[in-house]
Short mmCIF file of C-alpha atoms in Angstrom, two decimals:
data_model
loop_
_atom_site.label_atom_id
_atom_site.label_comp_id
_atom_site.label_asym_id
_atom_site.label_seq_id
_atom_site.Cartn_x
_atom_site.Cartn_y
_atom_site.Cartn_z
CA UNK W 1 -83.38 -149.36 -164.25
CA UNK W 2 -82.50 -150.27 -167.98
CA UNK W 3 -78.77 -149.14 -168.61
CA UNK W 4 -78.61 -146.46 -171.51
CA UNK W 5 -77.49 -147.87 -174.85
CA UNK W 6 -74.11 -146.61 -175.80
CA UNK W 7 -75.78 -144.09 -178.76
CA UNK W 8 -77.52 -142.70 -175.88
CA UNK W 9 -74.66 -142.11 -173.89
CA UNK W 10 -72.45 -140.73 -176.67
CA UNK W 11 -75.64 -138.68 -177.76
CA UNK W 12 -75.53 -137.21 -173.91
CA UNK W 13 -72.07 -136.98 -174.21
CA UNK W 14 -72.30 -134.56 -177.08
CA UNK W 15 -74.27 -132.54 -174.94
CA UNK W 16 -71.77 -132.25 -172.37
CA UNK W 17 -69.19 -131.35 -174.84
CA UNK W 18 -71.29 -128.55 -176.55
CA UNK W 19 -71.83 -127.23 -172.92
CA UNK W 20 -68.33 -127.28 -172.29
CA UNK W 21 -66.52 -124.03 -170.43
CA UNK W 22 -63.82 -121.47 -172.43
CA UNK W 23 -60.72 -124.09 -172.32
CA UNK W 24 -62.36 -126.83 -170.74
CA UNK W 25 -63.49 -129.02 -173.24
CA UNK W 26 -60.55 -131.42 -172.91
CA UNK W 27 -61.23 -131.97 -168.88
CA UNK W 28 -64.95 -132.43 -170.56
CA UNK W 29 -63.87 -134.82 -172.80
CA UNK W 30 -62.18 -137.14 -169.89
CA UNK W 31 -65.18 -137.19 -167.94
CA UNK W 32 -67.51 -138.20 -170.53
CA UNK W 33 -65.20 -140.76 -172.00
CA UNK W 34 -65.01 -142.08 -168.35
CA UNK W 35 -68.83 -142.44 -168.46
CA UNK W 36 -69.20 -144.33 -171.86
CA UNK W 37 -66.32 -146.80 -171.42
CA UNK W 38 -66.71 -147.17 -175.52
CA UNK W 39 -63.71 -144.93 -176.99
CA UNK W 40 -64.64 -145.96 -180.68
CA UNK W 41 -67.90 -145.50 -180.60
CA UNK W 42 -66.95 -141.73 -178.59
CA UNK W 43 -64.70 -140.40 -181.09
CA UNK W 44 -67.24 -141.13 -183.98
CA UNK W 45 -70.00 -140.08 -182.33
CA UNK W 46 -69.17 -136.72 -181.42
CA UNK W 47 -66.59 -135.09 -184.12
CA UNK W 48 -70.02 -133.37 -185.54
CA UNK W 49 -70.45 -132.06 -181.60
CA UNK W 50 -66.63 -131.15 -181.83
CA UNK W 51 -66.76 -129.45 -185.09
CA UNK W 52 -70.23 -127.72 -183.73
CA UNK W 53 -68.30 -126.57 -180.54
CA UNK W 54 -64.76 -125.48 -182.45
CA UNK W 55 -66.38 -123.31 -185.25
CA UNK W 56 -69.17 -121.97 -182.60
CA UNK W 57 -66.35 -120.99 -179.90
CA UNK W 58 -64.38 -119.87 -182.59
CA UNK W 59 -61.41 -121.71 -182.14
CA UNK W 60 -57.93 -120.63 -183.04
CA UNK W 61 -55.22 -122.44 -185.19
CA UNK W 62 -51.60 -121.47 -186.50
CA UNK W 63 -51.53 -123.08 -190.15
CA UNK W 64 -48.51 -124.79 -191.21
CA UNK W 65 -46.46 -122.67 -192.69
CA UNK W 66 -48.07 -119.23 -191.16
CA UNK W 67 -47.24 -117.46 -188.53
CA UNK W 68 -49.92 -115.83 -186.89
CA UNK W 69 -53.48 -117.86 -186.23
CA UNK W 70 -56.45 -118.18 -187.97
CA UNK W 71 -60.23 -118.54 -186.76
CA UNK W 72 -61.92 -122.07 -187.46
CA UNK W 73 -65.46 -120.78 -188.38
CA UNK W 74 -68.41 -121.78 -190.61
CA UNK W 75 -67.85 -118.55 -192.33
CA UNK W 76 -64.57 -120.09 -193.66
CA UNK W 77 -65.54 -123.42 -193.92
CA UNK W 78 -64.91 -124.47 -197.55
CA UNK W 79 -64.86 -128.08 -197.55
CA UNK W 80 -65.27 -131.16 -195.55
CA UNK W 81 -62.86 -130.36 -192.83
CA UNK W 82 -61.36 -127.52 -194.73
CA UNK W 83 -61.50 -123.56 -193.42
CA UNK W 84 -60.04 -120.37 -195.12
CA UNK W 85 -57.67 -118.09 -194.26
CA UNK W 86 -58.32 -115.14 -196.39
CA UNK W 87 -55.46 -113.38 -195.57
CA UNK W 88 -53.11 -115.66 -197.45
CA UNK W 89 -55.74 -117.06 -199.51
CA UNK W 90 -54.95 -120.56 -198.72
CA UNK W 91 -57.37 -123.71 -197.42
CA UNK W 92 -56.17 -126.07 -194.31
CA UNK W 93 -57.37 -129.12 -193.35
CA UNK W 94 -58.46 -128.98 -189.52
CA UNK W 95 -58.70 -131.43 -187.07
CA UNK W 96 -61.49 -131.00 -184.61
CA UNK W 97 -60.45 -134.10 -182.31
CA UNK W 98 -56.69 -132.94 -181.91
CA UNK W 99 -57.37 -129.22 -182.90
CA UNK W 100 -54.26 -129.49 -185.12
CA UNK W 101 -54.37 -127.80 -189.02
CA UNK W 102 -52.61 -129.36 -192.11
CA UNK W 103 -52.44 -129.64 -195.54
CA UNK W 104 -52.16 -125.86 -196.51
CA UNK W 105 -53.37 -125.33 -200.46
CA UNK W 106 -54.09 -122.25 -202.62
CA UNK W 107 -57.72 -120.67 -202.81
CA UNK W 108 -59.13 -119.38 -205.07
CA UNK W 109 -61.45 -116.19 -204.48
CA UNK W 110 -63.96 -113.98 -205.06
CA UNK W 111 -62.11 -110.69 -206.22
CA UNK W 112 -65.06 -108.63 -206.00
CA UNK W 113 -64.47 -107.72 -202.66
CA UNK W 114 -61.12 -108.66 -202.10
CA UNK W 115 -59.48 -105.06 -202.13
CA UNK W 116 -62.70 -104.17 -199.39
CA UNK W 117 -62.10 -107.01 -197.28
CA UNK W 118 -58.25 -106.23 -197.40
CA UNK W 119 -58.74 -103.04 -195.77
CA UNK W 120 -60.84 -103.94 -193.12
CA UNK W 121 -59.32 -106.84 -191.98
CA UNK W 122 -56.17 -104.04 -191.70
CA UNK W 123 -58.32 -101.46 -189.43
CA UNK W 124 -59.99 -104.22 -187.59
CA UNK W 125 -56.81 -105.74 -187.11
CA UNK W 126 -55.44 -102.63 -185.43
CA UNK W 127 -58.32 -102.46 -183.31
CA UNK W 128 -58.39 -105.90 -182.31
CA UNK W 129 -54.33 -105.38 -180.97
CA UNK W 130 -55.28 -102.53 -179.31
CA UNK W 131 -58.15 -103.77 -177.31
CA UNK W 132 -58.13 -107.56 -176.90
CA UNK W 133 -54.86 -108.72 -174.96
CA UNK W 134 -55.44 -111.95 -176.70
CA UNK W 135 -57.75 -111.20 -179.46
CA UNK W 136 -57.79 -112.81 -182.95
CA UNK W 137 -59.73 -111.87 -185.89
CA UNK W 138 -60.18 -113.37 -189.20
CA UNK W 139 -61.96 -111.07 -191.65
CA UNK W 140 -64.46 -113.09 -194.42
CA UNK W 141 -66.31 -112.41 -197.53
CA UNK W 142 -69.07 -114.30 -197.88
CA UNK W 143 -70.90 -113.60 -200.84
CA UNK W 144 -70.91 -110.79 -203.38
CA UNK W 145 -71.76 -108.27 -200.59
CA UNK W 146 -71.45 -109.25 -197.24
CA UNK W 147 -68.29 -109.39 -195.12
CA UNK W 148 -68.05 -110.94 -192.28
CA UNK W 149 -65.60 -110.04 -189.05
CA UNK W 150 -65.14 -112.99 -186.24
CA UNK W 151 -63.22 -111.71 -183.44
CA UNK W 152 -62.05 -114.21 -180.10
CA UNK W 153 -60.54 -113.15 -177.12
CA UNK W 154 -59.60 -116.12 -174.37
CA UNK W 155 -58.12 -116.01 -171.24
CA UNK W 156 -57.11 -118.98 -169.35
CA UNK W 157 -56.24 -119.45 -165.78
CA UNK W 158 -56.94 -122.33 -164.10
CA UNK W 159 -54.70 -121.96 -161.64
CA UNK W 160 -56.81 -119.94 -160.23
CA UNK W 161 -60.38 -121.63 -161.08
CA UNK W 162 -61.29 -119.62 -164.06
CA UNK W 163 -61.06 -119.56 -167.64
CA UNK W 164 -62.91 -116.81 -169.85
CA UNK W 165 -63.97 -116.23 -173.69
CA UNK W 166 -65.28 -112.92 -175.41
CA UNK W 167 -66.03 -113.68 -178.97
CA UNK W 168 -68.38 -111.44 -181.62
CA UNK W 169 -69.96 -111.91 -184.98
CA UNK W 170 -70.04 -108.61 -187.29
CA UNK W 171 -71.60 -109.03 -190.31
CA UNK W 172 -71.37 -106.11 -192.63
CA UNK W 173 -73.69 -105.01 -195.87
CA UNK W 174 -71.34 -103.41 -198.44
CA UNK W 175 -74.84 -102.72 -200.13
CA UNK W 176 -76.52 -100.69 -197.52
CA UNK W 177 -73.97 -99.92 -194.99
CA UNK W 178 -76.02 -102.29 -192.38
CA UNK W 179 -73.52 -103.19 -189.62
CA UNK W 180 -74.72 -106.14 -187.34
CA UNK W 181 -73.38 -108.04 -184.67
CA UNK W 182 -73.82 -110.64 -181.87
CA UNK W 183 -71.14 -110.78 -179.04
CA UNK W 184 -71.10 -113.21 -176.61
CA UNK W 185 -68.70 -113.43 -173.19
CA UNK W 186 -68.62 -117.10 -170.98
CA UNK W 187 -67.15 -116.70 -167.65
CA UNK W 188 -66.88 -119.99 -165.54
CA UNK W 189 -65.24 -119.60 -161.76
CA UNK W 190 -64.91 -123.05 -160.18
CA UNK W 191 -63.02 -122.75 -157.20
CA UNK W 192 -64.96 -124.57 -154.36
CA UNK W 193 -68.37 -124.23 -156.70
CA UNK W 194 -69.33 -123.79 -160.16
CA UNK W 195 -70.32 -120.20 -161.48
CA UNK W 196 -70.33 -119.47 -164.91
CA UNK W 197 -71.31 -115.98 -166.36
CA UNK W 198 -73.16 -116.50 -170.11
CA UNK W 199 -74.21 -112.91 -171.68
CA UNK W 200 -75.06 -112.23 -175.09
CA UNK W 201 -75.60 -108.97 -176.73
CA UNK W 202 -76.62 -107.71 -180.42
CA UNK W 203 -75.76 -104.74 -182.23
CA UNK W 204 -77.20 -102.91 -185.04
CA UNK W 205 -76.21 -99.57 -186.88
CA UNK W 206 -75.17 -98.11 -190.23
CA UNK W 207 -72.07 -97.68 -191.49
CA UNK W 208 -71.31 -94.56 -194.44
CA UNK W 209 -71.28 -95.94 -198.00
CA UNK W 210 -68.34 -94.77 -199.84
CA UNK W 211 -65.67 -95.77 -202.91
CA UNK W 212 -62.92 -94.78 -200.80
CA UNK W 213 -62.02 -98.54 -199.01
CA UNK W 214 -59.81 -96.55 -196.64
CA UNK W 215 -62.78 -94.34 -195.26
CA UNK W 216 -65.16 -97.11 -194.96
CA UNK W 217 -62.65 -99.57 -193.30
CA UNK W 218 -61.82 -96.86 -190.70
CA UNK W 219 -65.78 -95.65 -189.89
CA UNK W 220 -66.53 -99.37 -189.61
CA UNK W 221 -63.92 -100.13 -187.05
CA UNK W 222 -64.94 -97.13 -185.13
CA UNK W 223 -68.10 -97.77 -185.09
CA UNK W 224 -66.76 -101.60 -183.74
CA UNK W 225 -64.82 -99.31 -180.77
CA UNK W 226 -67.88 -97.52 -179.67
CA UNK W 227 -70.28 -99.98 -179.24
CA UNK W 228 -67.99 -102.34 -177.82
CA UNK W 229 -67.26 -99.54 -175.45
CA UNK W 230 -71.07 -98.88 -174.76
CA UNK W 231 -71.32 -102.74 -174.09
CA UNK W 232 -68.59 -102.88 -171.26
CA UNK W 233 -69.65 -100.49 -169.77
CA UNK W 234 -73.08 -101.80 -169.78
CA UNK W 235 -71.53 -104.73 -168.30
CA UNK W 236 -69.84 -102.66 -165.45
CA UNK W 237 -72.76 -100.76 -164.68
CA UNK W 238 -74.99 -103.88 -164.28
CA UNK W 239 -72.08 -105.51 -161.67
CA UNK W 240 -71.59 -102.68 -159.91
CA UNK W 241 -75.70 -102.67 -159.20
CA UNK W 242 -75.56 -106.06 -158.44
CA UNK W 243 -72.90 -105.65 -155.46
CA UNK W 244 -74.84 -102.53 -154.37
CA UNK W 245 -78.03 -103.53 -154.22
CA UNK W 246 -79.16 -106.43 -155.82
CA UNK W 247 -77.42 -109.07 -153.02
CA UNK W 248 -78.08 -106.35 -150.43
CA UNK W 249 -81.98 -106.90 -151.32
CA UNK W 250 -81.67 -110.60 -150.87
CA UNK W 251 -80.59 -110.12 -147.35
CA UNK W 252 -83.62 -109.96 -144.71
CA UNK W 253 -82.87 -106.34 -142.77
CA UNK W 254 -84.90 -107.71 -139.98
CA UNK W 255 -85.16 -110.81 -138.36
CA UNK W 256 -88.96 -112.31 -138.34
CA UNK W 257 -89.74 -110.74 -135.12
CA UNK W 258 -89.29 -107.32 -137.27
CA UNK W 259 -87.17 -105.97 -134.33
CA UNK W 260 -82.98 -105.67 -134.66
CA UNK W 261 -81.07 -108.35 -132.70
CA UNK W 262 -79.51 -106.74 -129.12
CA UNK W 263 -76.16 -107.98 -128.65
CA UNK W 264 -76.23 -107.11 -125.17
CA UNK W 265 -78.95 -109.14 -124.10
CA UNK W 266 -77.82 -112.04 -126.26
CA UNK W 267 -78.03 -114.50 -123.06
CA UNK W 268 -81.62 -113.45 -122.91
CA UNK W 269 -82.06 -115.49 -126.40
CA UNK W 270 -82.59 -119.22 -126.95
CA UNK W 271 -79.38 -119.24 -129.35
CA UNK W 272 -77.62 -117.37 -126.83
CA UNK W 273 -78.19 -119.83 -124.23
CA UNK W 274 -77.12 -122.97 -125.74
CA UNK W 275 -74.02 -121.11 -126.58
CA UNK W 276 -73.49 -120.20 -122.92
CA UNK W 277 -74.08 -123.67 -122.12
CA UNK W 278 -71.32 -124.76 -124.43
#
């Protein structure tokens, strides 16, 4: 068989790392440079999978000079390698191989929205301490009308074989009121096996048009609370009827013979005999 060329192998390489499980990308990253034995041509090949995989997975960072972290998104991306924090209205400089930010600089901003944006990020702020353990959410204005809210919840343990992400996309009109969003939750359990739970979920509704930032921010974030409520509990519902009947209905009720197995006449069975014999 003709070996791969060592594009090819950093190209399936990137796929890997794209693929990669909440918190896992580093143990990824090992394996894959393992299998391409070329670390030069690894690290250039895949910073544009790394960058895809950081801004998609919405990876955290604490800015130099900040104290509290800051979502790595496309929606913030300003620059080759640079990402917005609105809150402070500065730029950092992010690296995607060492997930490490730098080089912290003053922004300049769109005002139009600014006081808008302000107050949401405050509501959705409140929400997002309330509700996420380990949530983080970096509030966006994107153009002259559209704000956009990434929120990231991870939970690590490996020490027990599992590592988890929640993360959601809301994208809100300040034009029509349109509130949409996609949420997605990765679940991978890898003790003795490899299960991973991928669900994805979108949301659309309207939110009240108003001048007062205050009212708007807080109908928003409610509006954020209930259909993230209606989606967990979606989530339970659809567990709960997989314990209770969907496994239960991949379990044959009746041997082939159609006829329930008599324990007391086990020695009259085949099985039964060899174990006798035993």
């Amino acid at each position: 068989m003709e070996e791969l060329s060592v594009d090819e192998k950093v190209k399936i390489a990137s796929g890997f790392l794209l693929a990669s499980p909440p918190g896992e990308v580093n143990d990824v990253f090992n394996d894959v440079r393992t299998l391409v034995a070329n670390d030069d041509a690894l690290q250039d090949g895949i910073l544009e999978a790394l960058e895809q995989y950081n801004t998609e997975q919405l990876i955290t960072v604490i800015p130099p000079g900040l104290d509290y972290e800051v979502i790595v998104s496309s929606h913030g991306k300003v620059g080759e390698d640079r990402y917005l924090d609105p809150r402070s209205k500065q730029t950092f400089k992010f690296d995607h191989m060492r997930l490490i930010a730098s080089e912290l600089e003053s922004h300049d901003i769109d005002e139009s929205l600014e006081e808008l944006r302000s107050t949401i990020e405050t509501e959705v702020a409140a929400y997002v301490k309330d509700h996420y353990p380990e949530g983080v959410c970096t509030v966006y204005a994107t153009d002259e009308h559209r704000i956009v809210i990434a929120i990231v919840d991870n939970k690590y343990n490996p020490g027990n074989y599992w590592n988890g992400r929640w993360r959601a996309v809301w994208t809100f009109d300040t034009q029509s009121g349109e509130l949409k969003s996609v949420t997605k939750i990765n679940v991978h359990y890898y003790e003795d096996g490899n299960v991973q739970l991928n669900a994805e979920k979108e949301h659309e509704t309207k939110v009240s048009i108003s001048e007062d930032h205050d009212k708007v921010a807080k109908a928003l974030a409610k509006e954020m609370a209930t259909l993230d409520k209606k989606y967990h509990q979606s989530l339970n519902d659809s567990y709960g009827d997989l314990a209770e009947n969907t496994f239960k209905g991949l379990r044959r009720a009746l041997p082939l013979t159609r006829n329930k197995l008599d324990w007391n006449k086990i020695l009259n069975y085949k099985i039964g005999n060899e174990l006798s014999q035993k």
